[in-house]
Amino acid sequence: MSGVVLTGHGGPEMLEWRDDLPVPRPGSRDVLVRVRAAAVNNTDINTRIAWYSKGDGEADDASWSGKPLEFPRIQGADVCGEITAVGAEVDRARIGERVLIEPCIREADGGVLKTPWYFGSECDGGFAQYARVASHHAHRINSSLTDSELASFPCSYSTAENMLTRANVRSGETVLVTGASGGVGSAAVQLARARGATVIAVTSPAKAEALRELGAARTLGRNDDLLAELGAGSVDVVIDLVAGPQWPALLDVMRPGGRYSVAGAIGGHMVDLDVRTLYLKDLSFFGCTVLEPDVFSNLVGRIERGEIKPLVAETYALQDIGKAQESFGQKGHTGKIVLKVS
């Protein structure tokens, strides 16, 4: 089969197009998925450049599980496709199903993992014509949306859904979303609004109107003084994807008993925390990586009911992954960049 392999940590030159890759063979509890579309996200780039490593540059811990990656690796966490083969323990009636692959992998090689994997990191993902995954993680989807539109959902929307689930966002609450024009941020705006929350989105002025169309009641600029604009104790929940130097203001605008969910640090991973603010305001912090068990199935239900809509900014052929990632890095888009797999 054809696909793109990551040959090591580094720049775009570490991505190699191959036409001689072996088609994966499903294990007894697996399904084989013919990939139709796969989206680009921050995890792909972060994994390639070893951003997750906390070490001295050796990159031995540059993965979600903290173990060295095995190369070559097929990346790609956002996958829409159809099941073409199944393992011995899987119902053959699943062949032909249109599916979305859950990117947080709890089961692999016939067993439950002690530490969850990430699809396309600890195991091969969807930047190829075929992908293997445990049947449990291939979710049937009944939708009129295109393959590219459906591929925009798995990673970003499940991350956002997980953040909102962990923070227990309820109707009538006020939710502040940072990095709101990105894949996870724009998903969080829609999903919070679907819960009946009032959403304040932090974005660039050029993207403010797009966020309001998604349901944001108000938008703020990335460099705005949040405390001056919103006032102290005005927000119930913060959904943060940025962190960075403005991070202390996020705690200042939260009400006593507020909840803070984080799943990204694109503005900088080191922040200043006054611990007194944390305990005197009775705040709750949630680091969100591993999906709660029902999050992905709940997300599929929301897609099928039309409660949320896809945001596809651009599409490329899989062979043009370098161009796609370059465009992704420029951050001029709202939503997802998707690769079509022919």
Short mmCIF file of C-alpha atoms in Angstrom, two decimals:
data_model
loop_
_atom_site.label_atom_id
_atom_site.label_comp_id
_atom_site.label_asym_id
_atom_site.label_seq_id
_atom_site.Cartn_x
_atom_site.Cartn_y
_atom_site.Cartn_z
CA MET A 1 0.00 0.00 0.00
CA SER A 2 0.97 3.66 -0.26
CA GLY A 3 1.41 6.06 2.61
CA VAL A 4 3.62 8.51 4.48
CA VAL A 5 6.07 7.31 7.12
CA LEU A 6 7.90 9.32 9.77
CA THR A 7 11.52 8.16 9.73
CA GLY A 8 12.67 10.01 12.86
CA HIS A 9 12.33 13.19 14.89
CA GLY A 10 13.03 16.41 13.02
CA GLY A 11 11.65 18.64 10.28
CA PRO A 12 9.35 17.90 7.32
CA GLU A 13 12.23 16.08 5.63
CA MET A 14 11.57 13.20 8.07
CA LEU A 15 8.27 12.46 6.27
CA GLU A 16 8.73 9.97 3.42
CA TRP A 17 6.22 8.83 0.78
CA ARG A 18 6.31 5.07 0.22
CA ASP A 19 4.49 2.79 -2.24
CA ASP A 20 5.78 -0.50 -0.81
CA LEU A 21 4.28 -0.50 2.69
CA PRO A 22 2.77 -3.79 3.83
CA VAL A 23 -0.99 -3.83 4.35
CA PRO A 24 -1.61 -4.39 8.09
CA ARG A 25 -3.00 -7.78 9.08
CA PRO A 26 -5.79 -7.55 11.67
CA GLY A 27 -5.36 -9.49 14.88
CA SER A 28 -8.19 -11.56 16.29
CA ARG A 29 -9.91 -8.55 17.91
CA ASP A 30 -8.99 -6.01 15.20
CA VAL A 31 -10.52 -4.50 12.10
CA LEU A 32 -8.78 -3.33 8.94
CA VAL A 33 -9.93 0.11 7.82
CA ARG A 34 -9.61 1.46 4.29
CA VAL A 35 -8.69 5.07 5.01
CA ARG A 36 -10.61 7.64 2.97
CA ALA A 37 -9.51 10.85 4.70
CA ALA A 38 -7.24 11.84 7.57
CA ALA A 39 -6.85 15.28 9.12
CA VAL A 40 -3.75 17.14 10.26
CA ASN A 41 -3.40 18.24 13.86
CA ASN A 42 -0.90 19.59 16.38
CA THR A 43 -0.07 16.12 17.63
CA ASP A 44 1.43 15.14 14.27
CA ILE A 45 3.85 18.05 14.30
CA ASN A 46 4.56 17.83 18.04
CA THR A 47 5.41 14.14 17.71
CA ARG A 48 7.65 14.75 14.71
CA ILE A 49 9.67 17.51 16.39
CA ALA A 50 9.79 15.69 19.78
CA TRP A 51 7.89 18.53 21.48
CA TYR A 52 6.51 16.13 24.10
CA SER A 53 9.98 15.31 25.38
CA LYS A 54 10.91 16.73 28.78
CA GLY A 55 14.46 15.46 28.53
CA ASP A 56 17.74 16.83 27.23
CA GLY A 57 16.93 16.55 23.55
CA GLU A 58 17.48 12.80 23.20
CA ALA A 59 13.72 12.44 22.56
CA ASP A 60 13.49 9.08 24.35
CA ASP A 61 10.28 10.24 26.03
CA ALA A 62 8.78 12.15 23.10
CA SER A 63 5.49 10.29 22.95
CA TRP A 64 2.14 10.27 24.74
CA SER A 65 3.14 7.23 26.77
CA GLY A 66 6.58 8.59 27.62
CA LYS A 67 8.36 5.77 25.79
CA PRO A 68 10.57 6.10 22.71
CA LEU A 69 8.75 6.01 19.38
CA GLU A 70 9.50 3.20 16.97
CA PHE A 71 10.47 4.28 13.45
CA PRO A 72 9.37 4.20 10.75
CA ARG A 73 5.95 5.20 12.03
CA ILE A 74 2.76 5.98 10.10
CA GLN A 75 1.19 9.00 11.78
CA GLY A 76 -2.38 10.26 11.48
CA ALA A 77 -4.88 10.34 14.37
CA ASP A 78 -7.97 11.68 12.58
CA VAL A 79 -9.38 8.90 10.40
CA CYS A 80 -12.57 8.31 8.47
CA GLY A 81 -12.84 5.11 6.43
CA GLU A 82 -14.60 1.81 5.99
CA ILE A 83 -13.96 -1.64 7.42
CA THR A 84 -12.68 -4.07 4.79
CA ALA A 85 -11.58 -7.02 6.94
CA VAL A 86 -12.01 -8.25 10.51
CA GLY A 87 -10.21 -10.55 12.93
CA ALA A 88 -11.45 -13.97 13.97
CA GLU A 89 -13.26 -12.68 17.08
CA VAL A 90 -15.01 -9.80 15.31
CA ASP A 91 -18.46 -10.10 13.72
CA ARG A 92 -18.02 -10.24 9.94
CA ALA A 93 -21.16 -8.12 9.61
CA ARG A 94 -18.90 -5.16 10.43
CA ILE A 95 -17.28 -5.41 6.98
CA GLY A 96 -18.44 -2.44 4.94
CA GLU A 97 -19.23 -0.22 7.91
CA ARG A 98 -18.27 3.44 7.62
CA VAL A 99 -16.29 4.31 10.74
CA LEU A 100 -14.45 6.97 12.68
CA ILE A 101 -11.43 5.79 14.64
CA GLU A 102 -11.18 6.82 18.29
CA PRO A 103 -7.67 8.32 18.62
CA CYS A 104 -7.16 7.45 22.30
CA ILE A 105 -6.27 3.75 22.21
CA ARG A 106 -6.98 1.66 25.31
CA GLU A 107 -6.90 -1.75 23.57
CA ALA A 108 -4.24 -3.08 21.20
CA ASP A 109 -2.82 -6.46 20.17
CA GLY A 110 -5.74 -8.26 21.78
CA GLY A 111 -5.34 -6.81 25.26
CA VAL A 112 -6.09 -3.77 27.44
CA LEU A 113 -3.19 -1.33 27.70
CA LYS A 114 -1.89 -0.20 31.09
CA THR A 115 -1.06 3.20 29.60
CA PRO A 116 -3.27 4.34 26.70
CA TRP A 117 -1.67 4.95 23.30
CA TYR A 118 -2.36 7.62 20.75
CA PHE A 119 -3.28 6.52 17.26
CA GLY A 120 -0.39 7.36 14.95
CA SER A 121 2.11 7.68 17.80
CA GLU A 122 2.59 4.46 19.75
CA CYS A 123 1.01 2.54 16.88
CA ASP A 124 0.60 3.20 13.16
CA GLY A 125 -2.19 5.59 12.21
CA GLY A 126 -4.09 6.82 9.19
CA PHE A 127 -1.61 8.49 6.82
CA ALA A 128 -1.78 5.45 4.54
CA GLN A 129 -4.32 3.52 2.51
CA TYR A 130 -5.09 1.07 5.32
CA ALA A 131 -4.99 1.13 9.10
CA ARG A 132 -5.43 -1.53 11.76
CA VAL A 133 -7.19 -0.87 15.06
CA ALA A 134 -9.05 -2.79 17.75
CA SER A 135 -12.71 -3.21 16.76
CA HIS A 136 -13.66 -1.44 20.00
CA HIS A 137 -12.08 1.79 18.70
CA ALA A 138 -13.70 1.77 15.23
CA HIS A 139 -17.04 3.53 15.74
CA ARG A 140 -19.77 3.10 13.16
CA ILE A 141 -21.04 6.44 11.84
CA ASN A 142 -24.30 7.06 9.98
CA SER A 143 -24.01 10.47 8.37
CA SER A 144 -24.45 12.25 5.05
CA LEU A 145 -21.25 14.22 5.62
CA THR A 146 -18.30 13.63 3.29
CA ASP A 147 -15.24 11.63 4.30
CA SER A 148 -13.20 14.83 4.59
CA GLU A 149 -15.83 16.44 6.79
CA LEU A 150 -16.03 13.40 9.06
CA ALA A 151 -12.22 13.21 9.31
CA SER A 152 -12.26 16.69 10.83
CA PHE A 153 -13.96 15.37 13.99
CA PRO A 154 -12.08 12.59 15.82
CA CYS A 155 -9.08 14.22 17.49
CA SER A 156 -10.16 17.83 17.95
CA TYR A 157 -13.78 17.24 18.82
CA SER A 158 -13.12 14.31 21.15
CA THR A 159 -10.47 16.38 22.94
CA ALA A 160 -12.92 19.26 23.32
CA GLU A 161 -15.75 16.94 24.39
CA ASN A 162 -13.45 15.36 26.96
CA MET A 163 -12.43 18.76 28.37
CA LEU A 164 -16.06 19.82 28.73
CA THR A 165 -17.00 16.46 30.22
CA ARG A 166 -14.22 16.58 32.79
CA ALA A 167 -15.18 20.15 33.74
CA ASN A 168 -18.87 19.16 33.90
CA VAL A 169 -20.03 22.15 31.85
CA ARG A 170 -23.73 22.82 32.42
CA SER A 171 -26.46 24.88 30.83
CA GLY A 172 -26.42 28.52 31.89
CA GLU A 173 -22.71 28.62 32.73
CA THR A 174 -20.16 30.95 31.15
CA VAL A 175 -17.25 29.24 29.40
CA LEU A 176 -14.06 30.97 28.22
CA VAL A 177 -12.24 29.20 25.35
CA THR A 178 -8.66 30.16 24.45
CA GLY A 179 -7.19 29.35 21.04
CA ALA A 180 -10.77 29.27 19.83
CA SER A 181 -10.09 29.31 16.08
CA GLY A 182 -8.07 26.08 16.06
CA GLY A 183 -9.47 22.60 15.66
CA VAL A 184 -10.02 21.90 19.37
CA GLY A 185 -11.00 25.47 20.19
CA SER A 186 -13.66 25.78 17.49
CA ALA A 187 -14.98 22.36 18.51
CA ALA A 188 -15.16 23.49 22.15
CA VAL A 189 -17.17 26.56 21.14
CA GLN A 190 -19.75 24.40 19.37
CA LEU A 191 -19.89 21.69 22.03
CA ALA A 192 -20.19 24.15 24.93
CA ARG A 193 -22.97 25.98 23.12
CA ALA A 194 -24.72 22.64 22.51
CA ARG A 195 -24.75 22.21 26.30
CA GLY A 196 -26.51 25.54 26.72
CA ALA A 197 -23.48 27.45 27.97
CA THR A 198 -22.59 31.03 27.10
CA VAL A 199 -19.26 31.02 25.26
CA ILE A 200 -16.55 33.69 25.20
CA ALA A 201 -13.93 32.95 22.55
CA VAL A 202 -10.35 34.25 22.52
CA THR A 203 -9.10 34.55 18.94
CA SER A 204 -7.62 36.95 16.41
CA PRO A 205 -9.86 39.80 15.17
CA ALA A 206 -9.81 38.34 11.65
CA LYS A 207 -11.49 35.16 12.90
CA ALA A 208 -13.94 36.72 15.35
CA GLU A 209 -16.94 36.65 13.02
CA ALA A 210 -16.40 32.97 12.22
CA LEU A 211 -16.41 32.15 15.94
CA ARG A 212 -19.60 34.12 16.51
CA GLU A 213 -21.24 32.15 13.71
CA LEU A 214 -20.27 28.97 15.57
CA GLY A 215 -22.06 30.17 18.69
CA ALA A 216 -19.68 32.41 20.63
CA ALA A 217 -21.62 35.15 22.40
CA ARG A 218 -18.51 37.31 22.60
CA THR A 219 -14.98 37.31 21.22
CA LEU A 220 -11.79 38.80 22.63
CA GLY A 221 -8.42 39.37 21.01
CA ARG A 222 -5.42 37.29 21.95
CA ASN A 223 -3.65 40.29 23.46
CA ASP A 224 -6.66 41.78 25.24
CA ASP A 225 -6.53 42.30 29.00
CA LEU A 226 -8.94 39.56 30.09
CA LEU A 227 -9.38 40.93 33.60
CA ALA A 228 -10.20 44.42 32.31
CA GLU A 229 -12.56 43.11 29.65
CA LEU A 230 -14.42 40.50 31.68
CA GLY A 231 -13.92 41.45 35.31
CA ALA A 232 -12.89 39.26 38.21
CA GLY A 233 -15.00 36.21 38.99
CA SER A 234 -17.02 36.30 35.78
CA VAL A 235 -16.32 32.86 34.25
CA ASP A 236 -17.40 29.41 35.44
CA VAL A 237 -15.14 27.29 33.24
CA VAL A 238 -11.94 27.92 31.27
CA ILE A 239 -11.12 25.65 28.34
CA ASP A 240 -7.45 26.39 27.74
CA LEU A 241 -5.32 25.40 24.76
CA VAL A 242 -2.78 28.20 24.95
CA ALA A 243 -1.26 28.69 28.45
CA GLY A 244 1.68 31.10 27.97
CA PRO A 245 2.38 34.44 29.66
CA GLN A 246 -1.27 35.51 30.00
CA TRP A 247 -2.16 32.37 31.95
CA PRO A 248 -2.51 33.98 35.43
CA ALA A 249 -5.37 36.15 34.11
CA LEU A 250 -7.39 33.00 33.37
CA LEU A 251 -7.53 32.23 37.09
CA ASP A 252 -8.37 35.84 37.96
CA VAL A 253 -11.51 35.85 35.80
CA MET A 254 -12.76 32.54 37.21
CA ARG A 255 -15.49 32.49 39.82
CA PRO A 256 -14.92 30.79 43.20
CA GLY A 257 -15.38 27.07 42.61
CA GLY A 258 -14.52 27.47 38.94
CA ARG A 259 -13.09 24.67 36.80
CA TYR A 260 -10.07 24.83 34.50
CA SER A 261 -9.47 22.24 31.74
CA VAL A 262 -6.28 22.21 29.70
CA ALA A 263 -5.20 20.13 26.70
CA GLY A 264 -2.62 22.35 25.01
CA ALA A 265 0.10 24.93 25.51
CA ILE A 266 0.66 26.56 22.14
CA GLY A 267 1.49 29.88 23.81
CA GLY A 268 4.16 28.37 26.06
CA HIS A 269 4.18 25.47 28.51
CA MET A 270 5.71 27.25 31.50
CA VAL A 271 3.34 29.49 33.50
CA ASP A 272 3.32 31.43 36.79
CA LEU A 273 0.92 30.04 39.37
CA ASP A 274 0.09 31.81 42.61
CA VAL A 275 -1.00 28.81 44.65
CA ARG A 276 -3.03 31.09 46.92
CA THR A 277 -5.38 31.83 44.02
CA LEU A 278 -5.85 28.11 43.47
CA TYR A 279 -6.85 27.22 47.01
CA LEU A 280 -8.52 30.44 48.17
CA LYS A 281 -10.91 30.34 45.19
CA ASP A 282 -11.47 26.58 45.52
CA LEU A 283 -10.59 26.05 41.87
CA SER A 284 -10.45 22.63 40.20
CA PHE A 285 -7.83 21.83 37.55
CA PHE A 286 -8.21 19.10 34.93
CA GLY A 287 -5.40 17.95 32.69
CA CYS A 288 -7.09 16.28 29.73
CA THR A 289 -5.34 13.73 27.52
CA VAL A 290 -6.92 10.29 27.97
CA LEU A 291 -10.56 10.27 26.88
CA GLU A 292 -13.23 9.32 29.37
CA PRO A 293 -14.83 5.99 28.30
CA ASP A 294 -18.08 7.40 26.87
CA VAL A 295 -16.69 10.56 25.28
CA PHE A 296 -16.15 9.28 21.73
CA SER A 297 -19.46 7.44 21.46
CA ASN A 298 -21.21 10.56 22.76
CA LEU A 299 -19.41 12.59 20.11
CA VAL A 300 -20.53 10.23 17.35
CA GLY A 301 -24.11 10.66 18.56
CA ARG A 302 -23.81 14.45 18.38
CA ILE A 303 -22.48 14.20 14.81
CA GLU A 304 -25.30 11.89 13.73
CA ARG A 305 -27.91 14.20 15.29
CA GLY A 306 -26.43 17.24 13.55
CA GLU A 307 -25.73 19.09 16.81
CA ILE A 308 -22.28 20.12 15.61
CA LYS A 309 -20.93 20.86 12.18
CA PRO A 310 -17.56 20.14 10.55
CA LEU A 311 -15.09 22.92 9.82
CA VAL A 312 -12.83 21.96 6.92
CA ALA A 313 -10.52 24.84 6.06
CA GLU A 314 -8.46 23.16 3.33
CA THR A 315 -7.98 19.74 1.71
CA TYR A 316 -4.85 18.22 0.18
CA ALA A 317 -3.87 14.89 -1.30
CA LEU A 318 -1.97 12.69 1.14
CA GLN A 319 1.13 13.02 -1.07
CA ASP A 320 1.07 16.77 -0.32
CA ILE A 321 1.34 16.35 3.44
CA GLY A 322 4.32 18.71 3.53
CA LYS A 323 2.27 21.53 2.03
CA ALA A 324 -0.62 20.73 4.35
CA GLN A 325 1.56 20.89 7.46
CA GLU A 326 3.18 24.09 6.24
CA SER A 327 -0.25 25.69 5.87
CA PHE A 328 -1.24 24.31 9.26
CA GLY A 329 1.79 25.95 10.85
CA GLN A 330 0.86 29.36 9.48
CA LYS A 331 -2.32 29.31 11.63
CA GLY A 332 -4.27 31.31 9.08
CA HIS A 333 -7.18 28.88 9.03
CA THR A 334 -10.25 28.19 11.15
CA GLY A 335 -11.04 24.51 11.66
CA LYS A 336 -9.20 21.54 10.19
CA ILE A 337 -6.89 20.77 7.29
CA VAL A 338 -7.71 17.35 5.81
CA LEU A 339 -5.73 14.92 3.66
CA LYS A 340 -7.61 12.84 1.08
CA VAL A 341 -6.37 9.25 0.73
CA SER A 342 -6.89 7.93 -2.78
#
